[in-house]
CSV table of C-alpha atoms in Angstrom, one decimal:
chain,number,residue,atom,x,y,z
Q,1,UNK,CA,-57.8,218.7,-1.3
Q,2,UNK,CA,-60.7,216.4,-2.2
Q,3,UNK,CA,-59.3,213.6,0.0
Q,4,UNK,CA,-58.8,216.0,3.0
Q,5,UNK,CA,-62.3,217.3,2.6
Q,6,UNK,CA,-63.8,213.8,2.5
Q,7,UNK,CA,-61.7,212.7,5.5
Q,8,UNK,CA,-62.9,215.8,7.4
Q,9,UNK,CA,-66.5,214.8,6.9
Q,10,UNK,CA,-66.2,211.1,7.6
Q,11,UNK,CA,-68.2,210.0,10.7
Q,12,UNK,CA,-66.2,208.6,13.7
Q,13,UNK,CA,-67.8,206.0,15.9
Q,14,UNK,CA,-65.7,205.1,18.9
Q,15,UNK,CA,-67.0,204.2,22.4
Q,16,UNK,CA,-70.6,204.4,21.3
Q,17,UNK,CA,-70.4,208.1,20.3
Q,18,UNK,CA,-70.4,209.7,16.8
Q,19,UNK,CA,-68.2,212.7,15.8
Q,20,UNK,CA,-66.2,214.0,12.9
Q,21,UNK,CA,-62.5,214.0,12.2
Q,22,UNK,CA,-60.6,217.2,12.2
Q,23,UNK,CA,-58.9,217.8,8.8
Q,24,UNK,CA,-55.3,216.7,8.9
Q,25,UNK,CA,-55.5,215.5,12.6
Q,26,UNK,CA,-55.9,211.9,13.9
Q,27,UNK,CA,-58.4,213.0,16.5
Q,28,UNK,CA,-62.1,212.4,16.8
Q,29,UNK,CA,-64.2,215.1,18.4
Q,30,UNK,CA,-67.0,213.7,20.6
Q,31,UNK,CA,-70.5,215.2,20.1
Q,32,UNK,CA,-72.5,216.8,22.9
Q,33,UNK,CA,-74.3,213.5,23.6
Q,34,UNK,CA,-71.0,212.0,24.9
Q,35,UNK,CA,-70.9,214.7,27.6
Q,36,UNK,CA,-74.4,213.7,28.7
Q,37,UNK,CA,-73.4,210.1,29.0
Q,38,UNK,CA,-70.4,210.8,31.2
Q,39,UNK,CA,-72.2,213.5,33.3
Q,40,UNK,CA,-73.6,210.9,35.9
Q,41,UNK,CA,-70.0,209.6,36.5
Q,42,UNK,CA,-68.8,213.1,37.0
Q,43,UNK,CA,-71.6,213.9,39.5
Q,44,UNK,CA,-70.7,210.7,41.4
Q,45,UNK,CA,-67.1,211.6,41.6
Q,46,UNK,CA,-68.0,215.1,42.9
Q,47,UNK,CA,-70.2,213.6,45.6
Q,48,UNK,CA,-67.5,211.1,46.6
Q,49,UNK,CA,-64.9,213.9,46.8
Q,50,UNK,CA,-67.3,216.0,48.9
Q,51,UNK,CA,-67.9,213.1,51.3
Q,52,UNK,CA,-64.2,212.5,51.6
Q,53,UNK,CA,-63.5,216.2,52.3
Q,54,UNK,CA,-66.2,216.2,55.0
Q,55,UNK,CA,-64.8,213.0,56.6
Q,56,UNK,CA,-61.4,214.5,56.6
Q,57,UNK,CA,-62.7,217.7,58.2
Q,58,UNK,CA,-64.5,215.7,60.9
Q,59,UNK,CA,-61.3,213.7,61.6
Q,60,UNK,CA,-59.3,216.9,61.9
Q,61,UNK,CA,-61.9,218.4,64.3
Q,62,UNK,CA,-61.8,215.3,66.5
Q,63,UNK,CA,-58.0,215.3,66.6
Q,64,UNK,CA,-58.0,219.0,67.5
Q,65,UNK,CA,-60.5,218.3,70.4
Q,66,UNK,CA,-58.3,215.5,71.7
Q,67,UNK,CA,-55.2,217.6,71.6
Q,68,UNK,CA,-57.0,220.4,73.4
Q,69,UNK,CA,-58.2,218.0,76.1
Q,70,UNK,CA,-54.8,216.5,76.4
Q,71,UNK,CA,-53.3,219.9,76.8
Q,72,UNK,CA,-55.7,220.8,79.6
Q,73,UNK,CA,-55.3,217.6,81.6
Q,74,UNK,CA,-51.7,216.6,80.8
Q,75,UNK,CA,-50.1,219.9,79.6
Q,76,UNK,CA,-47.3,221.9,81.0
Q,77,UNK,CA,-49.5,223.7,83.4
Q,78,UNK,CA,-50.6,220.6,85.2
Q,79,UNK,CA,-49.0,220.1,88.7
Q,80,UNK,CA,-48.4,216.4,88.8
Q,81,UNK,CA,-46.4,216.7,92.1
Q,82,UNK,CA,-49.2,218.2,94.2
Q,83,UNK,CA,-52.1,216.9,92.1
Q,84,UNK,CA,-51.0,213.5,90.7
Q,85,UNK,CA,-53.1,211.5,88.4
Q,86,UNK,CA,-55.4,209.1,90.3
Q,87,UNK,CA,-54.5,205.5,89.8
Q,88,UNK,CA,-56.6,202.7,91.2
Q,89,UNK,CA,-54.7,199.8,92.7
Q,90,UNK,CA,-55.2,196.5,90.9
Q,91,UNK,CA,-54.8,194.5,94.1
Q,92,UNK,CA,-55.5,195.1,97.8
Q,93,UNK,CA,-52.7,196.7,99.8
Q,94,UNK,CA,-50.2,194.6,101.8
Q,95,UNK,CA,-51.4,193.6,105.3
Q,96,UNK,CA,-49.7,192.3,108.4
Q,97,UNK,CA,-51.1,189.6,110.7
Q,98,UNK,CA,-53.9,189.0,108.2
Q,99,UNK,CA,-55.8,192.2,109.3
Q,100,UNK,CA,-53.7,195.3,109.7
Q,101,UNK,CA,-52.6,197.3,106.7
Q,102,UNK,CA,-48.8,197.5,106.1
Q,103,UNK,CA,-48.8,201.3,105.9
Q,104,UNK,CA,-49.9,201.4,109.6
Q,105,UNK,CA,-46.5,199.9,110.5
Q,106,UNK,CA,-44.3,202.2,108.3
Q,107,UNK,CA,-44.4,205.3,110.6
Q,108,UNK,CA,-43.1,203.3,113.6
Q,109,UNK,CA,-40.0,202.0,111.8
Q,110,UNK,CA,-38.1,205.4,111.8
Q,111,UNK,CA,-38.8,206.0,115.5
Q,112,UNK,CA,-39.0,202.6,117.2
Q,113,UNK,CA,-37.5,200.1,114.8
Q,114,UNK,CA,-39.0,196.9,113.5
Q,115,UNK,CA,-40.5,195.7,116.8
Q,116,UNK,CA,-42.1,199.1,117.6
Q,117,UNK,CA,-45.5,198.4,115.9
Q,118,UNK,CA,-45.8,195.0,117.6
Q,119,UNK,CA,-44.9,196.4,121.0
Q,120,UNK,CA,-47.5,199.2,120.5
Q,121,UNK,CA,-50.2,196.7,119.7
Q,122,UNK,CA,-49.3,194.4,122.6
Q,123,UNK,CA,-49.1,197.4,125.0
Q,124,UNK,CA,-52.4,198.8,123.8
Q,125,UNK,CA,-54.0,195.3,124.3
Q,126,UNK,CA,-52.6,195.0,127.8
Q,127,UNK,CA,-53.7,198.6,128.5
Q,128,UNK,CA,-57.3,197.8,127.5
Q,129,UNK,CA,-57.4,194.7,129.6
Q,130,UNK,CA,-55.7,196.3,132.6
Q,131,UNK,CA,-58.1,199.3,132.7
Q,132,UNK,CA,-61.0,196.9,132.1
Q,133,UNK,CA,-62.0,198.8,129.0
Q,134,UNK,CA,-62.1,195.5,127.2
Q,135,UNK,CA,-63.8,193.1,129.6
Q,136,UNK,CA,-63.5,189.4,129.2
Q,137,UNK,CA,-66.9,187.8,129.4
Q,138,UNK,CA,-68.3,184.4,128.4
Q,139,UNK,CA,-68.8,185.7,124.9
Q,140,UNK,CA,-65.1,186.2,124.4
Q,141,UNK,CA,-64.8,182.5,123.7
Q,142,UNK,CA,-67.1,182.9,120.8
Q,143,UNK,CA,-65.0,185.8,119.5
Q,144,UNK,CA,-61.9,183.5,119.7
Q,145,UNK,CA,-63.7,180.8,117.9
Q,146,UNK,CA,-64.9,183.3,115.2
Q,147,UNK,CA,-61.3,184.5,114.7
Q,148,UNK,CA,-59.9,181.0,114.4
Q,149,UNK,CA,-62.7,179.9,111.9
Q,150,UNK,CA,-62.3,183.1,109.9
Q,151,UNK,CA,-58.6,182.5,109.6
Q,152,UNK,CA,-59.1,178.9,108.5
Q,153,UNK,CA,-61.7,179.9,106.0
Q,154,UNK,CA,-59.5,182.7,104.6
Q,155,UNK,CA,-56.5,180.3,104.3
Q,156,UNK,CA,-58.5,177.6,102.6
Q,157,UNK,CA,-60.8,179.5,100.3
Q,158,UNK,CA,-59.1,182.8,100.1
Q,159,UNK,CA,-56.8,181.9,97.1
Q,160,UNK,CA,-59.6,180.3,95.2
Q,161,UNK,CA,-61.9,183.3,95.8
Q,162,UNK,CA,-59.1,185.6,94.9
Q,163,UNK,CA,-58.4,183.8,91.6
Q,164,UNK,CA,-62.1,183.7,90.8
Q,165,UNK,CA,-62.5,187.4,91.4
Q,166,UNK,CA,-59.3,188.2,89.4
Q,167,UNK,CA,-60.6,186.1,86.5
Q,168,UNK,CA,-63.9,187.9,86.7
Q,169,UNK,CA,-62.3,191.3,86.8
Q,170,UNK,CA,-59.9,190.5,84.0
Q,171,UNK,CA,-62.9,189.2,81.9
Q,172,UNK,CA,-64.8,192.4,82.5
Q,173,UNK,CA,-61.8,194.4,81.8
Q,174,UNK,CA,-61.2,192.6,78.5
Q,175,UNK,CA,-64.9,193.0,77.5
Q,176,UNK,CA,-65.4,196.6,78.7
Q,177,UNK,CA,-62.0,198.1,78.1
Q,178,UNK,CA,-59.5,196.3,76.0
Q,179,UNK,CA,-61.9,194.8,73.5
Q,180,UNK,CA,-63.4,198.1,72.4
Q,181,UNK,CA,-59.9,199.6,72.2
Q,182,UNK,CA,-58.7,196.7,70.1
Q,183,UNK,CA,-61.7,197.0,67.9
Q,184,UNK,CA,-61.1,200.7,67.4
Q,185,UNK,CA,-57.4,200.0,66.7
Q,186,UNK,CA,-58.3,197.3,64.3
Q,187,UNK,CA,-60.8,199.6,62.6
Q,188,UNK,CA,-58.2,202.4,62.4
Q,189,UNK,CA,-55.5,200.0,61.1
Q,190,UNK,CA,-57.9,198.8,58.5
Q,191,UNK,CA,-58.8,202.4,57.6
Q,192,UNK,CA,-55.1,203.2,57.4
Q,193,UNK,CA,-54.5,200.2,55.1
Q,194,UNK,CA,-57.5,201.2,53.0
Q,195,UNK,CA,-56.3,204.8,52.8
Q,196,UNK,CA,-52.8,203.7,51.8
Q,197,UNK,CA,-54.3,201.4,49.2
Q,198,UNK,CA,-56.6,204.2,47.9
Q,199,UNK,CA,-53.6,206.5,47.9
Q,200,UNK,CA,-51.6,204.0,45.8
Q,201,UNK,CA,-54.6,203.6,43.5
Q,202,UNK,CA,-54.9,207.4,43.3
Q,203,UNK,CA,-51.2,207.6,42.4
Q,204,UNK,CA,-51.8,205.1,39.6
Q,205,UNK,CA,-54.8,207.0,38.3
Q,206,UNK,CA,-52.6,209.3,36.2
Q,207,UNK,CA,-50.8,206.3,34.6
Q,208,UNK,CA,-54.2,204.6,34.1
Q,209,UNK,CA,-55.6,207.7,32.4
Q,210,UNK,CA,-52.5,208.1,30.4
Q,211,UNK,CA,-52.8,204.5,29.2
Q,212,UNK,CA,-56.4,205.0,28.4
Q,213,UNK,CA,-55.6,208.2,26.4
Q,214,UNK,CA,-52.9,206.3,24.5
Q,215,UNK,CA,-55.3,203.4,23.8
Q,216,UNK,CA,-58.0,205.9,22.6
Q,217,UNK,CA,-55.4,207.7,20.5
Q,218,UNK,CA,-54.4,204.4,18.9
Q,219,UNK,CA,-58.0,203.6,18.2
Q,220,UNK,CA,-58.5,207.0,16.7
Q,221,UNK,CA,-55.4,206.6,14.7
Q,222,UNK,CA,-56.5,203.2,13.4
Q,223,UNK,CA,-60.0,204.5,12.6
Q,224,UNK,CA,-58.4,207.5,10.9
Q,225,UNK,CA,-56.1,205.4,8.8
Q,226,UNK,CA,-58.9,203.0,7.9
Q,227,UNK,CA,-61.0,206.0,6.7
Q,228,UNK,CA,-58.0,207.4,4.9
Q,229,UNK,CA,-57.6,204.1,3.1
Q,230,UNK,CA,-61.3,204.1,2.2
Q,231,UNK,CA,-60.9,207.7,0.9
Q,232,UNK,CA,-57.8,206.6,-1.1
Q,233,UNK,CA,-59.7,203.7,-2.7
Q,234,UNK,CA,-62.7,205.9,-3.4
Q,235,UNK,CA,-60.6,208.6,-5.0
Q,236,UNK,CA,-58.5,206.0,-6.9
Q,237,UNK,CA,-61.7,204.4,-8.3
Q,238,UNK,CA,-63.0,207.8,-9.3
Q,239,UNK,CA,-59.7,208.7,-11.0
Q,240,UNK,CA,-59.7,205.3,-12.8
Q,241,UNK,CA,-63.2,206.1,-13.9
Q,242,UNK,CA,-62.2,209.5,-15.3
Q,243,UNK,CA,-59.1,208.0,-17.0
Q,244,UNK,CA,-61.1,205.2,-18.6
Q,245,UNK,CA,-63.8,207.6,-19.6
Q,246,UNK,CA,-61.2,209.9,-21.3
Q,247,UNK,CA,-59.6,206.9,-23.1
Q,248,UNK,CA,-63.0,205.7,-24.3
Q,249,UNK,CA,-63.8,209.2,-25.6
Q,250,UNK,CA,-60.5,209.4,-27.4
Q,251,UNK,CA,-61.0,205.9,-29.0
Q,252,UNK,CA,-64.5,206.9,-30.0
Q,253,UNK,CA,-63.3,210.1,-31.6
Q,254,UNK,CA,-60.4,208.4,-33.4
Q,255,UNK,CA,-62.7,205.6,-34.7
Q,256,UNK,CA,-65.2,208.2,-35.8
Q,257,UNK,CA,-62.5,210.3,-37.6
Q,258,UNK,CA,-61.1,207.2,-39.3
Q,259,UNK,CA,-64.5,206.1,-40.5
Q,260,UNK,CA,-65.3,209.7,-41.6
Q,261,UNK,CA,-62.1,210.0,-43.6
Q,262,UNK,CA,-62.5,206.5,-45.2
Q,263,UNK,CA,-66.1,207.3,-46.1
Q,264,UNK,CA,-65.1,210.6,-47.7
Q,265,UNK,CA,-62.2,209.1,-49.5
Q,266,UNK,CA,-64.4,206.2,-50.8
Q,267,UNK,CA,-67.0,208.7,-51.9
Q,268,UNK,CA,-64.4,210.8,-53.7
Q,269,UNK,CA,-63.2,207.8,-55.9
Q,270,UNK,CA,-65.0,207.7,-59.4
Q,271,UNK,CA,-65.7,204.4,-61.3
Q,272,UNK,CA,-63.0,205.3,-63.9
Q,273,UNK,CA,-60.4,205.9,-61.2
Q,274,UNK,CA,-61.4,202.7,-59.5
Q,275,UNK,CA,-61.0,200.8,-62.8
Q,276,UNK,CA,-57.7,202.4,-63.5
Q,277,UNK,CA,-56.5,201.7,-60.0
Q,278,UNK,CA,-57.5,198.0,-60.2
Q,279,UNK,CA,-55.8,197.7,-63.6
Q,280,UNK,CA,-52.7,199.2,-62.2
Q,281,UNK,CA,-52.7,196.9,-59.3
Q,282,UNK,CA,-53.2,193.9,-61.4
Q,283,UNK,CA,-50.3,194.9,-63.7
Q,284,UNK,CA,-48.1,195.6,-60.7
Q,285,UNK,CA,-48.9,192.2,-59.3
Q,286,UNK,CA,-48.0,190.5,-62.6
Q,287,UNK,CA,-44.7,192.4,-62.7
Q,288,UNK,CA,-43.9,191.3,-59.2
Q,289,UNK,CA,-44.7,187.7,-60.1
Q,290,UNK,CA,-42.4,187.8,-63.1
Q,291,UNK,CA,-39.7,189.3,-61.1
Q,292,UNK,CA,-40.1,186.6,-58.5
Q,293,UNK,CA,-39.8,183.9,-61.1
Q,294,UNK,CA,-36.6,185.4,-62.6
Q,295,UNK,CA,-35.1,185.6,-59.2
Q,296,UNK,CA,-36.0,182.0,-58.4
Q,297,UNK,CA,-34.5,180.8,-61.7
Q,298,UNK,CA,-31.3,182.6,-61.3
């Protein structure tokens, strides 16, 4: 009982805090100061969790808005047949004879065949000339020269200008469209990787906490055993002290009793008794000496 009481009152200093051992348990109870020390960390975790919940709510709201917009513009109620999605052509439409669009020729094929559009153009040209709607004057030569030079200019510099404009458009498209999308994708991929990493870390938190608890339990157990050993040595020294004290007391009593008895016996002997005793002892010694001589002679 004494050892258990001493162990229960031994101070415990682990992790910078001081507490007391529970009697019979290898645990150390932290004082209220330890709670004050860990309170800032708890507040930080609460703020981080609140920010994470708010971010998650914002992401969910954004996703819901995107889904609603997609349902409005590309849902089941959208009539793609009569109201198709507008798509801008990346290149200019196909042309014939360097000027006329190809879709002008398509309606003639079902009615007149392949030569129909050309005959229509030739007939219209002849009709304009015949009716003098298109009058040939001296400036017509300038028009012919303009057409020839324009054709030569387009044939020579058209591919270069086309390539230059395509490169410029592609550069602008990369800068203004694909680059932001790739940046957002990279950011989202990085966010996903970070989230997965944090999820794996969060999954390992329980194991980490368990390992810390086991480590702290081992430290507490070691401290408890050390203090128990100190108690054992202290109690052992005290018991040795009491045993030695009791033995010393008994020796003192025995020595005192012996001296007391001897003193009283000596005081009780008279001079006559002492003389008679000495005489008897001397005679006895003489008798023993004669007996020894006779035994030696025989």
